[in-house]
PDB file of C-alpha atoms in Angstrom:
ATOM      1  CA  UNK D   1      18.638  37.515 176.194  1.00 39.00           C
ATOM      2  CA  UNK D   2      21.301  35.750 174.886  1.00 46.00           C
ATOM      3  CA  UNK D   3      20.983  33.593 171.783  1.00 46.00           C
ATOM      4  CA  UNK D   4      23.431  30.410 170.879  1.00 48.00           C
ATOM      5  CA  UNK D   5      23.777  29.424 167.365  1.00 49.00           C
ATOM      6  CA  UNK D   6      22.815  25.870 167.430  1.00 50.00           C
ATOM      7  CA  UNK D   7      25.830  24.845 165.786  1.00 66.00           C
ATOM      8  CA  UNK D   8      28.479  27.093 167.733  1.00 78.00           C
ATOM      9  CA  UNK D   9      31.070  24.736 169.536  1.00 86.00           C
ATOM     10  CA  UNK D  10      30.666  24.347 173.268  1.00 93.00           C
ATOM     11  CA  UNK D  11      33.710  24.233 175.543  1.00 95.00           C
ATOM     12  CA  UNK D  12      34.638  22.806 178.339  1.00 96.00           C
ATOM     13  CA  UNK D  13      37.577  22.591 181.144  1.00 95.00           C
ATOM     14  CA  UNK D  14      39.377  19.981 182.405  1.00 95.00           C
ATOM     15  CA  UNK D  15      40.143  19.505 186.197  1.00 94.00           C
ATOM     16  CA  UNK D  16      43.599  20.641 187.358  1.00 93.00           C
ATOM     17  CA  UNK D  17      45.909  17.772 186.944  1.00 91.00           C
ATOM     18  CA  UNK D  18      49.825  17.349 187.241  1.00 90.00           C
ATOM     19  CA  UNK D  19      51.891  19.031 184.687  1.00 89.00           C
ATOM     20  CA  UNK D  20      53.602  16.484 182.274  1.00 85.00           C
ATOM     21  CA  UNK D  21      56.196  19.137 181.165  1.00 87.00           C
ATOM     22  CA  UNK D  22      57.146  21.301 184.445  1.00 89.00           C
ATOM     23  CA  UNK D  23      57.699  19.577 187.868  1.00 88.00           C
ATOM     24  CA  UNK D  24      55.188  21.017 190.746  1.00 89.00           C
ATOM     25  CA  UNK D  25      53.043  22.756 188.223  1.00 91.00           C
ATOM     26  CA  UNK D  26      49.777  21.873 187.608  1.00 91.00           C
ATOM     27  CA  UNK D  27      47.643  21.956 184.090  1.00 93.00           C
ATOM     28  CA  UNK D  28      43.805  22.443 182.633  1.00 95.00           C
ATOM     29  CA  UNK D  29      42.830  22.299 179.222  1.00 96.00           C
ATOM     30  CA  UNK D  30      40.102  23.986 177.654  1.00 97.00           C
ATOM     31  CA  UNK D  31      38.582  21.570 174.740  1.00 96.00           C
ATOM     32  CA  UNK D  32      35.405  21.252 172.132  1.00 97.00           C
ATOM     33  CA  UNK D  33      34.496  18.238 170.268  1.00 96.00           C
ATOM     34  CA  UNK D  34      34.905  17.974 166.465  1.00 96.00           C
ATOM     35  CA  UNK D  35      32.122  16.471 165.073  1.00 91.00           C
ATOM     36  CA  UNK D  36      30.363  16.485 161.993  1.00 90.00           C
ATOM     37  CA  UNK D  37      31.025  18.198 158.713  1.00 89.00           C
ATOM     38  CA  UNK D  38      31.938  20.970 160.128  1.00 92.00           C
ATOM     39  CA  UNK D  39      35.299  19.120 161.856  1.00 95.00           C
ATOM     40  CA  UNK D  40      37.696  20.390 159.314  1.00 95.00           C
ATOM     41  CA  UNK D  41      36.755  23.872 159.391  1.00 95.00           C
ATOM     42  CA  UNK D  42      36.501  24.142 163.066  1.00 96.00           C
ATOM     43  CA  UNK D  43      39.946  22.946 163.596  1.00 96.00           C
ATOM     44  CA  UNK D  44      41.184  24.967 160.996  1.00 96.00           C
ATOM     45  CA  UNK D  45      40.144  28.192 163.003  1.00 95.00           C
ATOM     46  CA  UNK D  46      40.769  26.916 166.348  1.00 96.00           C
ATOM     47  CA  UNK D  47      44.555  26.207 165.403  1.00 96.00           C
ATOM     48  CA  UNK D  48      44.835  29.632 164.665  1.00 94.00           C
ATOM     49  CA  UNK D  49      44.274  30.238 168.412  1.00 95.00           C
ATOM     50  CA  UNK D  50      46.483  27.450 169.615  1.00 96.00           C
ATOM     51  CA  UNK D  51      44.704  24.493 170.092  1.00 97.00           C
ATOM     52  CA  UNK D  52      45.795  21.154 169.305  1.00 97.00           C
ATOM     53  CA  UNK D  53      43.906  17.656 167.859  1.00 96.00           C
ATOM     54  CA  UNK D  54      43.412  15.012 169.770  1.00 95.00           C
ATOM     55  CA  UNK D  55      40.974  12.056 168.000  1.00 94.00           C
ATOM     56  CA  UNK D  56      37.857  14.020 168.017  1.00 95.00           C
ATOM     57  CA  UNK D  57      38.387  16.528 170.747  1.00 95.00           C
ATOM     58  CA  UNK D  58      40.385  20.406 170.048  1.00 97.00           C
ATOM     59  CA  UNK D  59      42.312  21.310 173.284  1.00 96.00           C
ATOM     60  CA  UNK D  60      44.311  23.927 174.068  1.00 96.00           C
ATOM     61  CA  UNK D  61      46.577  24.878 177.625  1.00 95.00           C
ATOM     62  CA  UNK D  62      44.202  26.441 180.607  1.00 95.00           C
ATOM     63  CA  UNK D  63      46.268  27.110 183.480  1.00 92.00           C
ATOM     64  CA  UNK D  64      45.479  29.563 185.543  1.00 87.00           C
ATOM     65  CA  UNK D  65      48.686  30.909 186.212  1.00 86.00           C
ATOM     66  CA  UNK D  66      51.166  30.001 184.003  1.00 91.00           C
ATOM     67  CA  UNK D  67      51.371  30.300 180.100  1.00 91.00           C
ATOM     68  CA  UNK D  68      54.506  28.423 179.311  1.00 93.00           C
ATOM     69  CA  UNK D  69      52.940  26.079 176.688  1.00 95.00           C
ATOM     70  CA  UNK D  70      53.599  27.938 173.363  1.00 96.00           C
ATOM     71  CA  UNK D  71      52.267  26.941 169.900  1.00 97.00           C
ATOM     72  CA  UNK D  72      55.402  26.302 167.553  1.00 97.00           C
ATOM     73  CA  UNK D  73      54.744  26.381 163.804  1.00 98.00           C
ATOM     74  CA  UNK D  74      57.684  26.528 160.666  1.00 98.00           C
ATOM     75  CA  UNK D  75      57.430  28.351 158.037  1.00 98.00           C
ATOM     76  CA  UNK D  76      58.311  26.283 155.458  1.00 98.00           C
ATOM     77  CA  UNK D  77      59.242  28.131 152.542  1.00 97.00           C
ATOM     78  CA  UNK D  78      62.031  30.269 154.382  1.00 97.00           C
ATOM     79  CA  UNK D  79      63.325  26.765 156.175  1.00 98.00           C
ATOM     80  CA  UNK D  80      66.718  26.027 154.574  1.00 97.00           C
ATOM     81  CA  UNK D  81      68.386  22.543 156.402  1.00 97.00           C
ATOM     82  CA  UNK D  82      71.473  23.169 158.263  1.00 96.00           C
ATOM     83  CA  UNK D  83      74.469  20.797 157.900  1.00 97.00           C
ATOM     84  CA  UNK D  84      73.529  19.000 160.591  1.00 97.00           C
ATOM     85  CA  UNK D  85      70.241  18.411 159.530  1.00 98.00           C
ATOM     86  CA  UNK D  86      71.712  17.435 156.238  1.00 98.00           C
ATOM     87  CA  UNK D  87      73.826  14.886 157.612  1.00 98.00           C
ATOM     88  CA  UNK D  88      70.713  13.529 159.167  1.00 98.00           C
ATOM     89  CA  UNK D  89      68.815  13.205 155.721  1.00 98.00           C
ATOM     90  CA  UNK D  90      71.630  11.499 154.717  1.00 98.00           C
ATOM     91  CA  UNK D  91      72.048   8.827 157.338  1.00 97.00           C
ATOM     92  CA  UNK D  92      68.847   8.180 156.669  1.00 98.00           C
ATOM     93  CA  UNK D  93      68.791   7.535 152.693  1.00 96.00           C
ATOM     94  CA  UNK D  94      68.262   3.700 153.806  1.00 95.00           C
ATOM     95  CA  UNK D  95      64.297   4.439 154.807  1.00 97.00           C
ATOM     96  CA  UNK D  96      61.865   5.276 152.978  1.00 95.00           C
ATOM     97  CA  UNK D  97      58.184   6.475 153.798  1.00 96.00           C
ATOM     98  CA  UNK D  98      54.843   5.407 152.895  1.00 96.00           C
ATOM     99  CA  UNK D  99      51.745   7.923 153.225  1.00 96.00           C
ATOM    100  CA  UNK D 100      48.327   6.341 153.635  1.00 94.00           C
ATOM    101  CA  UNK D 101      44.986   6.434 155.522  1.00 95.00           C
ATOM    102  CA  UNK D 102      45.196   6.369 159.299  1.00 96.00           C
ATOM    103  CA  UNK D 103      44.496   2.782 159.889  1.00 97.00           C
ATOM    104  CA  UNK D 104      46.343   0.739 162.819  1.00 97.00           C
ATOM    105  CA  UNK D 105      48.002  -1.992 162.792  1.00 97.00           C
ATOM    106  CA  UNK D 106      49.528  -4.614 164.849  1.00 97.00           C
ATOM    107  CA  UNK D 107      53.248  -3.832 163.769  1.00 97.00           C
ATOM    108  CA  UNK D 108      52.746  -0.204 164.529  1.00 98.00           C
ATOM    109  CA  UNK D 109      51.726  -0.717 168.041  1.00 97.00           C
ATOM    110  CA  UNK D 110      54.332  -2.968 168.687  1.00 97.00           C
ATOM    111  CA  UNK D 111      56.489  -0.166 168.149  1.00 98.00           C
ATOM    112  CA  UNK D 112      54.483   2.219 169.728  1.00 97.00           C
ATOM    113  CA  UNK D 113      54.689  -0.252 172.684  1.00 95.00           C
ATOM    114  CA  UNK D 114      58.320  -0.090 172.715  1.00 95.00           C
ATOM    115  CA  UNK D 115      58.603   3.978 172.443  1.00 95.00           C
ATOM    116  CA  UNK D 116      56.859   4.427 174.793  1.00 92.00           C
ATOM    117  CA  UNK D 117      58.566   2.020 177.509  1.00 90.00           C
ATOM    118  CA  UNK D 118      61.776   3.441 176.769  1.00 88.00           C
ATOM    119  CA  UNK D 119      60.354   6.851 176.400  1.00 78.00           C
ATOM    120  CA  UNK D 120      57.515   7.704 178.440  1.00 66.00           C
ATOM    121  CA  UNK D 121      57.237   4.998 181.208  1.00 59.00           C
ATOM    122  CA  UNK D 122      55.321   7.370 183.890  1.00 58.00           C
ATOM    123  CA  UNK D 123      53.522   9.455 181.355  1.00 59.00           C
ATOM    124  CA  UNK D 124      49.958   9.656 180.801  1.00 63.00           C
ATOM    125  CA  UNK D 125      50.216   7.694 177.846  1.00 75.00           C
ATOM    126  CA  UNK D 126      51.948   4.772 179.271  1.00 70.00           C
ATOM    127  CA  UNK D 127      48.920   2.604 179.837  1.00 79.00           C
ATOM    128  CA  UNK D 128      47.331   2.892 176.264  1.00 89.00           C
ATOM    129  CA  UNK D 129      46.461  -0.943 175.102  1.00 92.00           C
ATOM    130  CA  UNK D 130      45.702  -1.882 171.722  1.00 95.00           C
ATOM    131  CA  UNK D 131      42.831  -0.530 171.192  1.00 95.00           C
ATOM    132  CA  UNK D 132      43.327   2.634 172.890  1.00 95.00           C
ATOM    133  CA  UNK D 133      46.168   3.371 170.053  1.00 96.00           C
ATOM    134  CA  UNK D 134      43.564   2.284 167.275  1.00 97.00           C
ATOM    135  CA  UNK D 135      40.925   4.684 168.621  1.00 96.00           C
ATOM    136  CA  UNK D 136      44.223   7.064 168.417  1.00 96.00           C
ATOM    137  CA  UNK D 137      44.620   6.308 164.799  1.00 97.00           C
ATOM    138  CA  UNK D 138      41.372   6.073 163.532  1.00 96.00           C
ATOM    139  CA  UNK D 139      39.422   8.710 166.043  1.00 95.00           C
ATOM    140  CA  UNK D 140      39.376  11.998 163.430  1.00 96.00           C
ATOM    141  CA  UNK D 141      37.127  13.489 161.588  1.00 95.00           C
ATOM    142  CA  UNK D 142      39.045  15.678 159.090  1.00 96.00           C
ATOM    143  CA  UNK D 143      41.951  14.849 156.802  1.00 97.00           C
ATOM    144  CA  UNK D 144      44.351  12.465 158.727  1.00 98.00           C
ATOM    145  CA  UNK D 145      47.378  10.635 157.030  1.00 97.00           C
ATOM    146  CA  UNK D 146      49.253   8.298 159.028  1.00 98.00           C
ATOM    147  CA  UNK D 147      52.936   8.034 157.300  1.00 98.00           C
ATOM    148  CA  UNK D 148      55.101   4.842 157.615  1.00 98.00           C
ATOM    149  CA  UNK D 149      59.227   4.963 157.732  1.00 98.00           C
ATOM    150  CA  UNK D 150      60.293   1.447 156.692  1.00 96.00           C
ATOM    151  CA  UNK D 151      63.919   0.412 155.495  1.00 95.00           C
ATOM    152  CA  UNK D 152      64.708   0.406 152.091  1.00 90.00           C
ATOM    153  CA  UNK D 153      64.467  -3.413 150.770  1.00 86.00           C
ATOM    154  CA  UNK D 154      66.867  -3.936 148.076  1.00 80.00           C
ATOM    155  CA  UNK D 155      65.466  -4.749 144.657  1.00 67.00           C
ATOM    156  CA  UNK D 156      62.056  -4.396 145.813  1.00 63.00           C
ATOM    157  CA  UNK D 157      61.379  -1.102 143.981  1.00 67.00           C
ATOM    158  CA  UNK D 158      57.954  -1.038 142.537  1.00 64.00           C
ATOM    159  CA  UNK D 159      56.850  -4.540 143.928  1.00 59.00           C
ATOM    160  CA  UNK D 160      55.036  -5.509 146.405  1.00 60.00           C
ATOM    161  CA  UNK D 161      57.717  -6.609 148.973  1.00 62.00           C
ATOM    162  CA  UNK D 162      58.665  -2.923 149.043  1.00 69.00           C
ATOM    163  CA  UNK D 163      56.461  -2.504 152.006  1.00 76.00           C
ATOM    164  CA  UNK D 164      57.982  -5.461 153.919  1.00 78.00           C
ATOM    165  CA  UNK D 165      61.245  -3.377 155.019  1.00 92.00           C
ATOM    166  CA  UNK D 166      61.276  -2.854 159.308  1.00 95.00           C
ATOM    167  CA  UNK D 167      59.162  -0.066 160.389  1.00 97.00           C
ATOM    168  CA  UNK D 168      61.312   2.144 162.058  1.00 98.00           C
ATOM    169  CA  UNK D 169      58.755   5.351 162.523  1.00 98.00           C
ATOM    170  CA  UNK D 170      55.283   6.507 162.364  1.00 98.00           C
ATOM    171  CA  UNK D 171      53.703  10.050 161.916  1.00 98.00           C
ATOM    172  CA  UNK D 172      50.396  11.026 162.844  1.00 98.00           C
ATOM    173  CA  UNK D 173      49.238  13.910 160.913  1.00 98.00           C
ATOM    174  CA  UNK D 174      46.984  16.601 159.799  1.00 98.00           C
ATOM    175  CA  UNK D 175      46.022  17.820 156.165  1.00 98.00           C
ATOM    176  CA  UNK D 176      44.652  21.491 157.161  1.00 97.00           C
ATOM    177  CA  UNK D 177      43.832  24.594 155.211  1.00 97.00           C
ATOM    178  CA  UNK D 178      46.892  25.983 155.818  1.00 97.00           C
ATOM    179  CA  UNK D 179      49.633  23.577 156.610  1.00 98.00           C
ATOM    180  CA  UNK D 180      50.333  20.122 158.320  1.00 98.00           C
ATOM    181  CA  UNK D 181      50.071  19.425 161.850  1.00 98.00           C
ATOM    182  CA  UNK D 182      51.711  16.550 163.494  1.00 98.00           C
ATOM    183  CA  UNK D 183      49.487  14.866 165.905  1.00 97.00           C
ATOM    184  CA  UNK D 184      51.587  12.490 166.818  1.00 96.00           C
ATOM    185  CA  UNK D 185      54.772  10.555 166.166  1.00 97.00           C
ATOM    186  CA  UNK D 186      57.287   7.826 167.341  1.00 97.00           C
ATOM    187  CA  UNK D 187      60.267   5.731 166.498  1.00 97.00           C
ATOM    188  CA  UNK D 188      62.362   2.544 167.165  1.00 97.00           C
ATOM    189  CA  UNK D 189      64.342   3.731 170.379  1.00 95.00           C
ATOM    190  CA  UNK D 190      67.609   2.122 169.988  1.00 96.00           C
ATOM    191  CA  UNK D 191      67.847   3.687 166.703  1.00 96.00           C
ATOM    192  CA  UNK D 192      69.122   6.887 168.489  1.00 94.00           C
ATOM    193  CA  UNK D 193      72.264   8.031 166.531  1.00 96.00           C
ATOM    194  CA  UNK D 194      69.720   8.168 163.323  1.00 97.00           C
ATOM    195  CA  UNK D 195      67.804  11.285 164.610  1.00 97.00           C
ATOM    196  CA  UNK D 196      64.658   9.768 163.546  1.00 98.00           C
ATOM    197  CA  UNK D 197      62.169  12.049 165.238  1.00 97.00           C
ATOM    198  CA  UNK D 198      64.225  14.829 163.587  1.00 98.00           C
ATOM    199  CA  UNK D 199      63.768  13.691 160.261  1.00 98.00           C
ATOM    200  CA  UNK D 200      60.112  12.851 160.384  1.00 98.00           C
ATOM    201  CA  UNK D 201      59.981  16.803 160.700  1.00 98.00           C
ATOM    202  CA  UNK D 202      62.142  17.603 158.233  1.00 98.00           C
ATOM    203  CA  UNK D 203      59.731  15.096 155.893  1.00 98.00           C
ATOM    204  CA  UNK D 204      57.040  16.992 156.967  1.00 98.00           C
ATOM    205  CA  UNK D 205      58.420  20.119 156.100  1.00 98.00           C
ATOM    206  CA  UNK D 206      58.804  19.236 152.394  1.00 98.00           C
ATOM    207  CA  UNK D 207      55.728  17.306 152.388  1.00 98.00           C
ATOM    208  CA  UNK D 208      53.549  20.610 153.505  1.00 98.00           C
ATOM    209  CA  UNK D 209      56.090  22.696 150.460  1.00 98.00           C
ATOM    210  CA  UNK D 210      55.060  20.048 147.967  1.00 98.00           C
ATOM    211  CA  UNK D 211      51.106  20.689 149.052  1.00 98.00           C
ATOM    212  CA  UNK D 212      51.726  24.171 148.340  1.00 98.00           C
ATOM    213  CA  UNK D 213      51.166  25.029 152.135  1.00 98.00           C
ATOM    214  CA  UNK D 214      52.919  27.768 154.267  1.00 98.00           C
ATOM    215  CA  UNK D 215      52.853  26.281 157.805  1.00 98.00           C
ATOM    216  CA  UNK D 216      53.638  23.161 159.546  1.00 98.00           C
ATOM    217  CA  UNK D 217      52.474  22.747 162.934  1.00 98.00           C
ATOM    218  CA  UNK D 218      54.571  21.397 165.385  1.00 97.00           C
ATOM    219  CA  UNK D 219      52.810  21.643 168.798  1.00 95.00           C
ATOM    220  CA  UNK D 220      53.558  23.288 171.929  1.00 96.00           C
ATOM    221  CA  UNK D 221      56.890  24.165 173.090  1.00 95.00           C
ATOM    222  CA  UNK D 222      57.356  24.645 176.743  1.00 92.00           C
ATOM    223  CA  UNK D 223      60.041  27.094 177.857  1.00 84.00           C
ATOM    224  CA  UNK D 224      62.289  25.476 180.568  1.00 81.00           C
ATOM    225  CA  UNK D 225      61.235  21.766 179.755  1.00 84.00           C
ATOM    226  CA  UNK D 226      64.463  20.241 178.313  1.00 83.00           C
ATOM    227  CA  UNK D 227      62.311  17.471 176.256  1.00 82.00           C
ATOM    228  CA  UNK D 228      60.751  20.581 173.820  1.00 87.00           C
ATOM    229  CA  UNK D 229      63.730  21.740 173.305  1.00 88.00           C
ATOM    230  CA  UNK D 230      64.425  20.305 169.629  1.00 92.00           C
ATOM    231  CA  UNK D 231      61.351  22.111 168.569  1.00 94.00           C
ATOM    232  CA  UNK D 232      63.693  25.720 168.624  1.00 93.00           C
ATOM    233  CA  UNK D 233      66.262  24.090 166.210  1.00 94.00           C
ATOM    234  CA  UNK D 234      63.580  24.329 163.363  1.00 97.00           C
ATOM    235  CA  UNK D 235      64.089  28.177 162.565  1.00 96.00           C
ATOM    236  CA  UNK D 236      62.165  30.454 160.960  1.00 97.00           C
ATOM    237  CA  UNK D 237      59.063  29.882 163.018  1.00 98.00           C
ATOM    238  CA  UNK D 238      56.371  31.898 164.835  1.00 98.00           C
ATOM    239  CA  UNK D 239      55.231  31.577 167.727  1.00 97.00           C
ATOM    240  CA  UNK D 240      51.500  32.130 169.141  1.00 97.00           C
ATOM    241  CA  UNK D 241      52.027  35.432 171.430  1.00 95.00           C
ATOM    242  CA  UNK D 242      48.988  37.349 173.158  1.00 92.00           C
ATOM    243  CA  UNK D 243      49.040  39.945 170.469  1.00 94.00           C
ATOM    244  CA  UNK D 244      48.970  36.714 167.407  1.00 96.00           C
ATOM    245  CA  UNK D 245      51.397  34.561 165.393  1.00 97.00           C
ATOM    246  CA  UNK D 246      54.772  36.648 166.028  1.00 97.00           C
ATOM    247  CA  UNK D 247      58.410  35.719 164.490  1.00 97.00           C
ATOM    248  CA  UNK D 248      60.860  33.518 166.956  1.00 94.00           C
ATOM    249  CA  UNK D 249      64.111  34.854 167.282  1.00 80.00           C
ATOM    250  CA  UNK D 250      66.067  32.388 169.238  1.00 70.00           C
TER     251      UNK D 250
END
């Protein structure tokens, strides 16, 4: 006879569906809720094993017969910026970010709105109204920040017009046991030449240093899908292998 702890996750599996990343392909997901006190810990483990937040629900890649999607974390105290990531910083000296609960607003899905339109027209996210981003936001039951990147308003220092500078990003992210994980993030899409998705994770990076973490979490990367590519420039990382977290070597 076989006994279930009553508080051991169940799982479940999604229908097959079109691949978002891989024309002709088709994906399932394998997912458990996170509920309770025990949210934190769960997801804790379960991203050791790949799997991914989204509101309350821990997924993770299914497919039956291909295993492209690849779990991507840095490790951030070997991560030294290259120039060009450098210049990047730099062309961005003129924001400057705001960490706080993970509470919507109006102004952030306005440019949510607009990422997506420019970015993701036909995806599966293209649809989401208002309230589907605040459920987004607000869904999570373990240690969610939501980080603002506004422009710098002069003389404001210290006041409390410093927060009225043009919000030009927003990160979605995870506080875990071991490092950060970016849920989800977007930026002001004809603000291409400032690399702005790029230097969210470069904040990130020193924001998981300064917590005294080793990891940050940065998703899948897909192999062959030219839209995860910028995930490889972030070097050292590991990837998740069959035989556990192994060194990339790109």
């Amino acid at each position: 006879m076989t006994i279930h702890h009553p508080q051991a996750p169940q799982f479940f599996l999604t229908s097959p569906s079109p691949c978002p990343y891989l024309p002709g392909r088709a994906e399932r997901k394998v997912f458990t809720h996170l509920t309770g006190d025990r949210a934190s810990g769960l997801l804790d483990l379960l991203s050791q094993g790949g799997f991914r937040r989204s509101q309350n629900i821990a997924y993770r890649p299914a497919c039956e017969r291909c295993r492209a999607c690849i779990s991507v974390r840095i490790l951030v105290d070997e991560f030294t910026p290259s120039r060009s990531f450098r210049r990047t910083i730099r062309k961005n000296a003129d924001l400057i970010a705001f960490e706080g609960k993970a509470e919507p607003t109006s102004e952030q899905y306005s440019l949510f709105r607009s990422y997506l339109d420019d970015r993701h027209l036909t995806g599966g996210m293209s649809e989401m109204s208002v309230l589907d981003y605040a459920m987004m936001v607000e869904d999570s039951q373990v240690d969610t920040r939501l980080i603002e990147y506004r422009m710098r308003v002069p003389g404001a220092i210290g006041t409390t017009d410093e927060r009225g500078g043009e919000l030009m990003a927003v990160a979605l992210s995870d506080v875990m046991a071991d490092g950060l994980s970016m849920v989800y993030s977007y930026f002001e899409p004809d603000a291409a030449e400032r690399s702005l998705g790029t230097l969210m994770i470069l904040d990130h990076i020193e924001r998981t240093r300064k917590l005294g973490l080793p990891y940050l979490y940065l998703g899948y990367w897909v192999e062959g899908s030219a839209k995860m590519n910028y995930k490889i420039r972030f070097q050292p990382q590991e990837h998740l292998m069959p035989k556990g977290w192994e060194r990339f070597v790109g």
